CSV table of C-alpha atoms and ligand atoms in Angstrom, one decimal:
chain,number,residue,atom,x,y,z
A,1,MET,CA,-200.0,-47.1,58.7
A,2,ALA,CA,-199.1,-49.2,55.8
A,3,TYR,CA,-198.3,-52.4,57.5
A,4,ASP,CA,-199.1,-55.5,55.6
A,5,ALA,CA,-199.7,-59.2,56.3
A,6,TRP,CA,-200.7,-62.2,54.1
A,7,PHE,CA,-200.8,-66.0,54.0
A,8,ARG,CA,-197.9,-67.9,52.6
A,9,ASP,CA,-196.8,-71.5,52.5
A,10,ALA,CA,-195.3,-72.3,55.9
A,11,GLU,CA,-192.9,-74.9,54.5
A,12,THR,CA,-191.4,-73.0,51.6
A,13,GLY,CA,-192.3,-69.4,52.4
A,14,ALA,CA,-193.6,-69.1,48.9
A,15,GLY,CA,-196.9,-67.9,47.6
A,16,ARG,CA,-199.1,-65.0,48.7
A,17,TRP,CA,-202.8,-65.2,49.6
A,18,GLU,CA,-204.7,-62.3,51.1
A,19,LEU,CA,-206.0,-62.7,54.7
A,20,ASP,CA,-209.5,-62.0,53.3
A,21,GLU,CA,-209.4,-65.3,51.3
A,22,ILE,CA,-210.8,-68.4,52.8
A,23,ILE,CA,-207.8,-70.8,52.6
A,24,TYR,CA,-206.3,-73.1,55.2
A,25,ARG,CA,-203.7,-75.1,53.2
A,26,SER,CA,-201.3,-74.3,50.4
A,27,PRO,CA,-201.9,-76.0,47.0
A,28,SER,CA,-199.2,-78.5,48.0
A,29,GLY,CA,-201.3,-79.5,51.0
A,30,GLY,CA,-199.0,-78.0,53.5
A,31,LEU,CA,-199.8,-75.6,56.3
A,32,LEU,CA,-200.0,-71.8,55.7
A,33,GLU,CA,-198.6,-69.1,58.0
A,34,VAL,CA,-199.2,-65.4,58.3
A,35,ALA,CA,-196.3,-63.4,57.0
A,36,HIS,CA,-195.7,-59.8,57.9
A,37,ASP,CA,-193.9,-57.0,56.0
A,38,MET,CA,-190.9,-57.1,58.4
A,39,GLU,CA,-189.0,-54.4,56.6
A,40,ARG,CA,-191.9,-52.0,57.3
A,41,LEU,CA,-192.1,-53.1,60.9
A,42,LYS,CA,-188.3,-52.6,61.3
A,43,ALA,CA,-188.7,-49.0,60.3
A,44,ARG,CA,-189.7,-48.4,63.9
A,45,ALA,CA,-186.9,-48.8,66.3
A,46,PRO,CA,-187.0,-51.6,68.9
A,47,ALA,CA,-187.2,-49.1,71.8
A,48,ALA,CA,-190.1,-47.4,70.1
A,49,TRP,CA,-192.0,-50.8,69.8
A,50,MET,CA,-191.4,-51.6,73.5
A,51,GLN,CA,-192.6,-48.1,74.5
A,52,LEU,CA,-195.7,-48.4,72.4
A,53,TRP,CA,-196.6,-51.8,73.6
A,54,ASP,CA,-195.9,-50.9,77.2
A,55,ALA,CA,-198.1,-47.8,76.9
A,56,ARG,CA,-201.1,-49.9,75.8
A,57,TYR,CA,-200.6,-52.9,78.1
A,58,LYS,CA,-203.8,-53.6,80.1
A,59,ARG,CA,-205.2,-50.1,79.5
A,60,THR,CA,-208.8,-49.6,78.2
A,61,GLN,CA,-208.3,-48.0,74.8
A,62,TRP,CA,-210.3,-50.3,72.5
A,63,PRO,CA,-209.0,-52.8,71.5
A,64,TYR,CA,-205.4,-52.2,72.5
A,65,GLY,CA,-205.6,-53.1,76.2
A,66,SER,CA,-205.9,-56.7,75.1
A,67,GLY,CA,-202.6,-58.6,75.3
A,68,VAL,CA,-203.2,-59.7,71.7
A,69,TRP,CA,-204.5,-56.4,70.2
A,70,GLY,CA,-201.8,-54.3,72.0
A,71,LYS,CA,-199.5,-55.9,69.4
A,72,LYS,CA,-202.0,-55.4,66.5
A,73,GLU,CA,-199.3,-54.2,64.0
A,74,LEU,CA,-197.6,-57.6,64.4
A,75,VAL,CA,-200.9,-59.6,64.5
A,76,LEU,CA,-203.6,-58.5,62.1
A,77,PRO,CA,-202.5,-54.9,61.1
A,78,ASN,CA,-205.2,-54.0,58.7
A,79,ILE,CA,-208.5,-55.0,60.4
A,80,PRO,CA,-210.6,-52.0,61.3
A,81,ASP,CA,-210.7,-51.6,65.1
A,82,GLU,CA,-214.5,-51.8,65.1
A,83,HIS,CA,-214.4,-55.3,63.6
A,84,VAL,CA,-212.2,-56.7,66.3
A,85,VAL,CA,-214.0,-59.2,68.6
A,86,SER,CA,-212.1,-59.0,71.9
A,87,LEU,CA,-212.9,-60.2,75.4
A,88,ASP,CA,-209.8,-58.6,76.9
A,89,GLU,CA,-207.6,-61.7,76.5
A,90,GLY,CA,-203.9,-61.9,77.3
A,91,GLY,CA,-202.3,-59.8,80.0
A,92,THR,CA,-202.4,-62.8,82.2
A,93,ASN,CA,-200.5,-63.0,85.5
A,94,LEU,CA,-197.0,-64.3,85.7
A,95,PHE,CA,-196.9,-66.1,89.1
A,96,TRP,CA,-193.6,-66.2,90.9
A,97,ALA,CA,-193.7,-69.8,92.1
A,98,GLU,CA,-191.3,-69.0,94.9
A,99,ARG,CA,-192.2,-71.7,97.3
A,100,PHE,CA,-192.5,-74.5,94.7
A,101,GLY,CA,-189.3,-73.3,93.2
A,102,ARG,CA,-187.5,-73.5,96.5
A,103,GLU,CA,-188.7,-77.1,97.0
A,104,LEU,CA,-187.1,-77.9,93.7
A,105,GLY,CA,-183.9,-76.0,94.5
A,106,LEU,CA,-184.7,-73.2,92.0
A,107,THR,CA,-184.8,-69.4,92.8
A,108,ASP,CA,-186.4,-68.0,89.7
A,109,LEU,CA,-189.4,-70.2,88.7
A,110,TRP,CA,-192.5,-68.5,87.2
A,111,VAL,CA,-195.8,-69.8,86.0
A,112,LYS,CA,-197.6,-67.9,83.2
A,113,GLN,CA,-201.2,-68.3,84.0
A,114,CYS,CA,-202.8,-68.4,80.5
A,115,GLY,CA,-205.8,-70.1,82.0
A,116,VAL,CA,-206.8,-67.0,83.9
A,117,SER,CA,-208.6,-65.8,80.8
A,118,HIS,CA,-212.2,-65.3,79.7
A,119,THR,CA,-212.9,-69.0,78.9
A,120,GLY,CA,-210.2,-70.4,81.1
A,121,SER,CA,-207.6,-71.4,78.6
A,122,PHE,CA,-204.9,-69.9,76.3
A,123,LYS,CA,-207.2,-70.7,73.3
A,124,ASP,CA,-208.7,-67.2,73.8
A,125,LEU,CA,-205.5,-65.7,72.5
A,126,GLY,CA,-205.9,-67.3,69.1
A,127,MET,CA,-209.7,-67.3,68.9
A,128,THR,CA,-209.9,-63.5,69.2
A,129,VAL,CA,-207.9,-63.1,66.0
A,130,LEU,CA,-209.8,-65.8,64.0
A,131,VAL,CA,-213.2,-64.6,65.0
A,132,SER,CA,-212.3,-61.0,64.4
A,133,GLN,CA,-211.2,-61.8,60.9
A,134,VAL,CA,-214.4,-63.8,60.3
A,135,ASN,CA,-216.4,-60.8,61.7
A,136,HIS,CA,-214.5,-58.5,59.4
A,137,LEU,CA,-215.3,-60.7,56.3
A,138,ILE,CA,-219.0,-60.8,57.3
A,139,LYS,CA,-219.3,-57.1,58.2
A,140,SER,CA,-217.5,-55.8,55.2
A,141,LYS,CA,-219.6,-58.2,53.0
A,142,LYS,CA,-216.4,-59.7,51.5
A,143,ARG,CA,-217.6,-63.3,52.0
A,144,ASP,CA,-220.8,-65.2,52.7
A,145,ILE,CA,-220.1,-67.2,55.8
A,146,LEU,CA,-222.8,-69.1,57.7
A,147,GLY,CA,-220.8,-69.6,60.8
A,148,VAL,CA,-217.6,-71.0,62.3
A,149,ALA,CA,-216.9,-74.7,63.1
A,150,CYS,CA,-214.2,-76.5,65.1
A,151,ALA,CA,-213.2,-79.9,66.4
A,152,SER,CA,-212.0,-79.7,69.9
A,153,THR,CA,-210.7,-81.5,73.0
A,154,GLY,CA,-212.8,-79.0,75.0
A,155,ASP,CA,-211.0,-75.7,75.2
A,156,THR,CA,-211.0,-74.6,71.6
A,157,SER,CA,-214.8,-75.1,71.5
A,158,ALA,CA,-215.3,-73.2,74.7
A,159,SER,CA,-213.3,-70.3,73.3
A,160,LEU,CA,-214.9,-70.4,69.8
A,161,ALA,CA,-218.4,-70.4,71.3
A,162,ALA,CA,-217.7,-67.4,73.6
A,163,TYR,CA,-216.1,-65.2,70.9
A,164,CYS,CA,-218.8,-66.1,68.4
A,165,ALA,CA,-221.5,-65.4,70.9
A,166,ALA,CA,-220.0,-62.0,71.6
A,167,ALA,CA,-220.0,-61.2,67.9
A,168,GLY,CA,-223.4,-62.8,67.1
A,169,ILE,CA,-221.9,-65.4,64.8
A,170,PRO,CA,-223.2,-69.0,64.8
A,171,ALA,CA,-220.8,-71.5,66.1
A,172,VAL,CA,-220.7,-75.3,65.5
A,173,VAL,CA,-218.5,-77.5,67.7
A,174,LEU,CA,-217.6,-81.2,67.3
A,175,LEU,CA,-216.5,-82.9,70.5
A,176,PRO,CA,-215.5,-86.5,71.3
A,177,ARG,CA,-218.3,-87.8,73.4
A,178,GLY,CA,-217.4,-88.5,77.0
A,179,LYS,CA,-213.8,-87.4,76.6
A,180,ILE,CA,-213.9,-83.8,77.9
A,181,SER,CA,-214.7,-82.3,81.3
A,182,THR,CA,-218.1,-81.2,82.4
A,183,ALA,CA,-217.0,-77.6,82.5
A,184,GLN,CA,-215.7,-77.8,79.0
A,185,LEU,CA,-218.9,-79.4,77.7
A,186,ILE,CA,-221.2,-76.8,79.4
A,187,GLN,CA,-219.2,-73.8,78.1
A,188,PRO,CA,-220.3,-74.0,74.4
A,189,ILE,CA,-223.8,-75.1,75.5
A,190,ALA,CA,-224.2,-72.0,77.6
A,191,ASN,CA,-222.8,-69.8,74.8
A,192,ASN,CA,-225.5,-71.2,72.5
A,193,ALA,CA,-223.2,-73.0,70.1
A,194,LEU,CA,-224.5,-76.1,68.2
A,195,THR,CA,-222.8,-78.7,70.3
A,196,LEU,CA,-222.3,-82.1,68.6
A,197,ALA,CA,-220.9,-84.9,70.8
A,198,LEU,CA,-219.6,-87.6,68.5
A,199,ASP,CA,-218.7,-91.3,69.1
A,200,THR,CA,-215.1,-90.9,68.2
A,201,ASP,CA,-211.9,-89.3,69.5
A,202,PHE,CA,-210.4,-85.9,68.7
A,203,ASP,CA,-208.6,-87.1,65.6
A,204,GLY,CA,-211.9,-88.4,64.3
A,205,CYS,CA,-213.7,-85.1,65.0
A,206,MET,CA,-210.8,-83.3,63.2
A,207,ARG,CA,-211.3,-85.4,60.1
A,208,LEU,CA,-215.0,-84.7,60.1
A,209,VAL,CA,-214.8,-81.0,60.6
A,210,GLN,CA,-212.3,-80.7,57.7
A,211,GLU,CA,-214.9,-82.3,55.4
A,212,LEU,CA,-217.7,-80.3,56.9
A,213,THR,CA,-215.9,-77.0,56.1
A,214,GLU,CA,-214.7,-78.0,52.6
A,215,ASP,CA,-217.3,-76.0,50.8
A,216,LYS,CA,-216.4,-72.9,52.8
A,217,LYS,CA,-219.9,-72.1,54.0
A,218,LEU,CA,-218.6,-72.7,57.5
A,219,TYR,CA,-215.2,-71.2,58.4
A,220,LEU,CA,-212.8,-73.7,60.0
A,221,ALA,CA,-211.5,-72.6,63.4
A,222,ASN,CA,-208.9,-75.3,64.1
A,223,SER,CA,-205.3,-74.4,64.6
A,224,MET,CA,-204.4,-75.6,61.1
A,225,ASN,CA,-206.0,-72.2,60.5
A,226,SER,CA,-202.9,-70.0,60.9
A,227,LEU,CA,-204.8,-67.0,62.1
A,228,ARG,CA,-205.0,-68.6,65.6
A,229,VAL,CA,-201.3,-68.9,65.7
A,230,GLU,CA,-201.0,-65.1,65.2
A,231,GLY,CA,-202.9,-64.5,68.5
A,232,GLN,CA,-201.2,-67.3,70.4
A,233,LYS,CA,-197.7,-66.1,69.4
A,234,THR,CA,-198.2,-63.1,71.7
A,235,VAL,CA,-197.7,-65.2,74.8
A,236,GLY,CA,-193.9,-65.4,74.4
A,237,ILE,CA,-193.8,-61.7,73.6
A,238,GLU,CA,-195.9,-60.9,76.6
A,239,ILE,CA,-193.7,-63.0,78.9
A,240,VAL,CA,-190.6,-61.1,77.7
A,241,GLN,CA,-192.5,-57.8,78.2
A,242,GLN,CA,-193.5,-58.8,81.7
A,243,PHE,CA,-189.8,-59.3,82.5
A,244,ASP,CA,-189.1,-55.7,81.3
A,245,TRP,CA,-188.0,-57.1,77.9
A,246,GLU,CA,-185.5,-59.6,79.3
A,247,VAL,CA,-185.5,-63.1,77.9
A,248,PRO,CA,-186.0,-66.0,80.4
A,249,ASP,CA,-183.6,-69.0,80.1
A,250,TRP,CA,-186.2,-71.8,79.8
A,251,ILE,CA,-189.9,-72.1,78.8
A,252,PHE,CA,-191.8,-75.3,79.4
A,253,ILE,CA,-195.0,-75.7,77.4
A,254,PRO,CA,-197.5,-78.5,77.1
A,255,GLY,CA,-198.1,-79.7,73.5
A,256,GLY,CA,-200.8,-81.7,71.8
A,257,ASN,CA,-201.8,-80.5,68.3
A,258,LEU,CA,-198.5,-78.5,68.5
A,259,GLY,CA,-200.0,-75.1,67.4
A,260,ASN,CA,-199.1,-73.4,70.6
A,261,VAL,CA,-195.4,-74.4,70.7
A,262,SER,CA,-195.1,-73.3,67.0
A,263,ALA,CA,-196.8,-70.0,68.0
A,264,LEU,CA,-194.5,-69.5,70.9
A,265,TYR,CA,-191.5,-69.8,68.6
A,266,LYS,CA,-193.0,-67.6,65.9
A,267,GLY,CA,-193.6,-64.7,68.3
A,268,LEU,CA,-190.1,-64.9,69.7
A,269,GLU,CA,-188.5,-65.2,66.3
A,270,GLU,CA,-190.3,-62.1,65.1
A,271,ILE,CA,-189.4,-59.9,68.0
A,272,LYS,CA,-185.8,-61.1,67.6
A,273,GLU,CA,-185.9,-60.1,63.9
A,274,LEU,CA,-187.2,-56.7,65.0
A,275,GLY,CA,-184.2,-56.3,67.4
A,276,ILE,CA,-186.3,-56.4,70.5
A,277,ILE,CA,-184.5,-59.5,71.9
A,278,ASN,CA,-181.2,-61.0,70.9
A,279,ARG,CA,-181.8,-64.7,71.8
A,280,ILE,CA,-184.5,-67.3,71.9
A,281,PRO,CA,-184.9,-69.1,75.2
A,282,LYS,CA,-184.6,-72.9,75.5
A,283,ILE,CA,-188.1,-74.3,74.9
A,284,VAL,CA,-189.2,-77.7,76.2
A,285,CYS,CA,-192.4,-79.1,74.6
A,286,CYS,CA,-194.0,-81.4,77.2
A,287,GLN,CA,-196.3,-84.3,76.2
A,288,ALA,CA,-198.3,-86.8,78.1
A,289,GLU,CA,-196.9,-90.3,77.7
A,290,ALA,CA,-200.3,-91.4,76.6
A,291,ALA,CA,-200.2,-89.1,73.5
A,292,ASN,CA,-196.5,-88.7,72.7
A,293,PRO,CA,-195.8,-88.7,68.9
A,294,LEU,CA,-193.6,-85.6,69.2
A,295,TYR,CA,-191.6,-87.1,72.0
A,296,LEU,CA,-191.0,-90.3,70.0
A,297,ALA,CA,-189.9,-88.3,67.0
A,298,TYR,CA,-187.5,-86.3,69.1
A,299,LYS,CA,-186.1,-89.5,70.6
A,300,SER,CA,-185.5,-90.8,67.1
A,301,GLY,CA,-183.2,-87.8,66.5
A,302,TRP,CA,-186.0,-86.2,64.4
A,303,LYS,CA,-185.5,-89.0,61.8
A,304,GLU,CA,-189.1,-90.1,61.7
A,305,PHE,CA,-192.6,-88.9,62.8
A,306,HIS,CA,-195.3,-91.5,63.3
A,307,PRO,CA,-198.8,-90.6,64.4
A,308,VAL,CA,-200.0,-92.7,67.4
A,309,THR,CA,-203.4,-93.6,68.7
A,310,ALA,CA,-203.7,-91.4,71.7
A,311,LYS,CA,-204.6,-93.2,74.9
A,312,PRO,CA,-206.8,-91.9,77.8
A,313,THR,CA,-205.0,-89.3,79.9
A,314,GLN,CA,-206.0,-86.8,82.6
A,315,ALA,CA,-204.5,-84.2,80.3
A,316,SER,CA,-207.4,-84.6,77.9
A,317,ALA,CA,-206.8,-81.4,76.0
A,318,ILE,CA,-203.6,-82.9,74.7
A,319,ARG,CA,-204.9,-86.3,73.9
A,320,ILE,CA,-203.9,-86.0,70.3
A,321,GLY,CA,-202.1,-88.7,68.3
A,322,ASN,CA,-201.8,-87.0,64.9
A,323,PRO,CA,-200.9,-83.4,65.5
A,324,VAL,CA,-201.9,-81.0,62.8
A,325,SER,CA,-199.0,-78.5,63.4
A,326,ARG,CA,-196.2,-81.0,63.6
A,327,SER,CA,-194.2,-79.7,60.7
A,328,LYS,CA,-194.1,-76.2,62.1
A,329,ALA,CA,-193.3,-77.5,65.6
A,330,VAL,CA,-190.5,-79.8,64.4
A,331,ARG,CA,-188.9,-77.2,62.2
A,332,ALA,CA,-188.8,-74.6,65.1
A,333,LEU,CA,-187.6,-77.1,67.7
A,334,MET,CA,-184.8,-78.3,65.3
A,335,THR,CA,-183.8,-74.8,64.4
A,336,HIS,CA,-183.4,-73.7,68.0
A,337,ASP,CA,-182.3,-76.9,69.6
A,338,GLY,CA,-185.5,-77.2,71.5
A,339,ARG,CA,-186.3,-80.2,73.7
A,340,VAL,CA,-189.2,-82.6,74.1
A,341,GLU,CA,-190.1,-84.4,77.3
A,342,GLN,CA,-193.0,-86.6,78.5
A,343,ALA,CA,-194.8,-87.3,81.7
A,344,SER,CA,-196.7,-90.4,82.9
A,345,GLU,CA,-200.2,-90.2,84.5
A,346,GLN,CA,-198.6,-90.7,87.9
A,347,GLU,CA,-195.9,-88.0,87.3
A,348,LEU,CA,-198.3,-85.4,85.9
A,349,ALA,CA,-200.9,-85.9,88.7
A,350,ASP,CA,-198.3,-85.7,91.5
A,351,ALA,CA,-196.6,-82.7,90.0
A,352,ALA,CA,-199.8,-80.8,89.7
A,353,ALA,CA,-200.9,-81.7,93.2
A,354,ARG,CA,-197.5,-81.0,94.7
A,355,ALA,CA,-197.4,-77.5,93.2
A,356,ASP,CA,-201.0,-77.0,94.2
A,357,ARG,CA,-199.8,-77.3,97.8
A,358,THR,CA,-197.7,-74.2,97.3
A,359,GLY,CA,-200.6,-72.1,96.2
A,360,LEU,CA,-201.2,-73.0,92.5
A,361,PHE,CA,-204.3,-74.7,91.2
A,362,ASN,CA,-203.0,-76.6,88.2
A,363,CYS,CA,-204.8,-78.3,85.3
A,364,PRO,CA,-203.4,-81.7,84.3
A,365,HIS,CA,-201.6,-80.1,81.2
A,366,THR,CA,-199.8,-77.7,83.5
A,367,GLY,CA,-199.0,-80.8,85.5
A,368,VAL,CA,-197.4,-82.4,82.5
A,369,ALA,CA,-195.1,-79.3,82.1
A,370,LEU,CA,-194.3,-79.2,85.8
A,371,ALA,CA,-193.4,-82.9,85.8
A,372,CYS,CA,-191.2,-82.4,82.8
A,373,LEU,CA,-189.5,-79.5,84.5
A,374,MET,CA,-188.8,-81.7,87.5
A,375,LYS,CA,-187.1,-84.3,85.2
A,376,PHE,CA,-184.8,-81.6,83.9
A,377,VAL,CA,-184.0,-80.5,87.4
A,378,ALA,CA,-183.3,-84.0,88.5
A,379,ARG,CA,-181.0,-84.6,85.6
A,380,GLY,CA,-179.0,-81.4,86.4
A,381,GLU,CA,-179.9,-79.8,83.1
A,382,ILE,CA,-181.1,-76.6,84.8
A,383,LYS,CA,-179.0,-74.3,86.9
A,384,ARG,CA,-180.2,-73.2,90.3
A,385,ASN,CA,-180.6,-69.5,89.3
A,386,ASP,CA,-181.9,-70.0,85.7
A,387,ARG,CA,-185.0,-68.1,85.0
A,388,ILE,CA,-187.7,-70.6,84.1
A,389,VAL,CA,-191.3,-70.0,82.9
A,390,VAL,CA,-193.9,-72.8,82.9
A,391,ILE,CA,-196.8,-72.0,80.6
A,392,SER,CA,-200.0,-73.0,82.4
A,393,THR,CA,-202.4,-73.6,79.5
A,394,ALA,CA,-205.8,-73.8,81.3
A,395,HIS,CA,-207.4,-73.0,84.6
A,396,GLY,CA,-207.6,-75.9,87.1
A,397,LEU,CA,-211.3,-75.1,87.7
A,398,LYS,CA,-212.0,-76.6,84.3
A,399,PHE,CA,-210.6,-80.0,85.4
A,400,THR,CA,-212.1,-80.6,88.9
A,401,GLU,CA,-213.1,-84.2,88.0
A,402,SER,CA,-209.6,-85.4,87.8
A,403,LYS,CA,-208.4,-83.3,90.7
A,404,ALA,CA,-211.3,-84.6,92.9
A,405,ALA,CA,-210.5,-88.2,91.8
A,406,TYR,CA,-206.8,-87.6,92.8
A,407,HIS,CA,-207.9,-86.4,96.3
A,408,GLY,CA,-210.0,-89.5,96.9
A,409,ALA,CA,-213.4,-88.9,95.3
A,410,GLY,CA,-212.7,-91.5,92.6
A,411,VAL,CA,-210.0,-93.4,90.9
A,412,LEU,CA,-207.4,-92.3,88.4
A,413,PRO,CA,-206.2,-95.2,86.3
A,414,GLY,CA,-202.5,-95.9,86.8
A,415,VAL,CA,-202.1,-93.3,89.6
A,416,GLN,CA,-201.3,-93.9,93.3
A,417,PRO,CA,-201.7,-90.3,94.6
A,418,SER,CA,-198.6,-89.2,96.6
A,419,TYR,CA,-200.2,-86.0,98.0
A,420,PRO,CA,-203.9,-86.8,98.5
A,421,ASN,CA,-205.9,-84.5,100.8
A,422,PRO,CA,-209.4,-86.0,101.1
A,423,PRO,CA,-212.0,-84.1,103.1
A,424,ILE,CA,-212.7,-85.5,106.5
A,425,GLU,CA,-216.4,-86.2,107.2
A,426,LEU,CA,-217.4,-85.6,110.9
A,427,ALA,CA,-220.3,-85.1,113.1
A,428,ALA,CA,-221.0,-81.4,113.8
A,429,ASP,CA,-219.5,-81.7,117.2
A,430,VAL,CA,-216.9,-79.4,118.6
A,431,ARG,CA,-214.9,-82.1,120.3
A,432,ALA,CA,-214.6,-84.2,117.2
A,433,VAL,CA,-213.7,-81.1,115.1
A,434,TYR,CA,-211.1,-80.0,117.7
A,435,ASP,CA,-209.5,-83.5,117.7
A,436,ALA,CA,-209.4,-83.6,113.9
A,437,VAL,CA,-207.6,-80.2,113.8
A,438,MET,CA,-205.1,-81.2,116.4
A,439,ARG,CA,-204.3,-84.5,114.7
A,440,HIS,CA,-203.8,-82.6,111.5
A,441,MET,CA,-201.4,-80.1,113.2
A,442,GLU,CA,-199.4,-82.8,114.8
A,443,ARG,CA,-199.0,-84.5,111.4
A,444,THR,CA,-198.0,-81.2,109.8
A,445,PHE,CA,-195.4,-80.2,112.3
A,446,VAL,CA,-193.6,-83.5,113.1
B,1,LIG,C1,-205.1,-76.8,73.4
B,1,LIG,C2,-204.5,-77.1,74.7
B,1,LIG,C3,-203.1,-77.6,74.8
B,1,LIG,C4,-202.3,-77.9,73.6
B,1,LIG,O1,-202.1,-76.9,72.7
B,1,LIG,P1,-201.7,-77.4,71.2
B,1,LIG,O2,-201.6,-76.1,70.4
B,1,LIG,O3,-202.8,-78.3,70.7
B,1,LIG,O4,-200.4,-78.1,71.3
B,1,LIG,C5,-202.6,-77.7,76.0
B,1,LIG,N1,-203.3,-77.5,77.2
B,1,LIG,C6,-204.6,-77.1,77.1
B,1,LIG,C7,-205.3,-76.8,78.4
B,1,LIG,C8,-205.2,-76.9,75.9
B,1,LIG,O5,-206.5,-76.5,75.9
């Protein structure tokens, strides 16, 4: 199997660096991307790729049952299977949001539950690739690496810590103190990562970790490392696969550092080049109004991009003012006429809560994407029978603080909950309980 992949300059497509080199940026300072020998890949017919990937999907043959490693030829073709560090990521459920869709006047609305994953977010898709490559460099004695480090808004560090723990590789995580959820903080602690809570924001942690990893003793795990994008790009391929290789009309995806929206496009572009699909869906990148530099750039007609100072938001994992992958994201969005939308704290909280009432359990970032979808529907930009996929980036259970605050256990700045459902505290008395039930039923069935 002589497939081949290497790093190249993401801007110009020039240069070639082997994946075994420790390099995150091109000499010009731009981002790198992983390039594949597409001519070799095209030697296999589209139908044969679909058949191969379907045969592996969610089976147990190591490591191909993973949603990422099932597409190994298009991800990291030359790593030995025994060096792969996989926690069976990907293969997440695609939820037909039938009742919520009906409320919005839509018939074909789906939520891709990327948070139903080992550490509860889509970050697992990329981290399996990065940690596998590091494991390969260590096991094959190609490089001396002490460990892996990242800055994080909470989910990257949880994922890095888990994959490193599974491989026995030391992990170091830099977090903005007090700006992530309890669940996200406890994940790397439980997985025995060195957990550093710093008095700064994510952008500050990002600057520090870049300096910390400069001498290459620690491998940098942030998404400027293009290996993560290789794993994350499988999400779009997997969505198409789950629809029996049919392309949906719209995909709504939350964006912060903008690695994931870049990855979504890259995967879809590559399977289009392989002849597996013949069009790219309309993609809408969804930002929190509190951290919206991409939205502002889009509104300027892509004329200018200014980093912002990200303000507090329930959607803490996308509280990023200076996104690392902006050049990749902007290029892909411009090429494919992609859209950008934003949601306020009120809009994202209400959208998440309203959809929760139809059986979902949304994190605030998914709330951002749902709120943006509702704006597109309200403006008549989406047809009733369009097939729409909302990418849910994390599990709601990681964000119970903000959900509890919404339902009355606290205060969410700038939010007047439209769908609160606080618990009712009662004496353990059957009459009182019966009355409470009946009052509830009357309210529900008026
Ligand atoms: C990381 C993350 C995002 C944003 O992804 P980017 O690649 O930074 O744009 C969105 N939602 C959740 C839950 C995340 O953890």
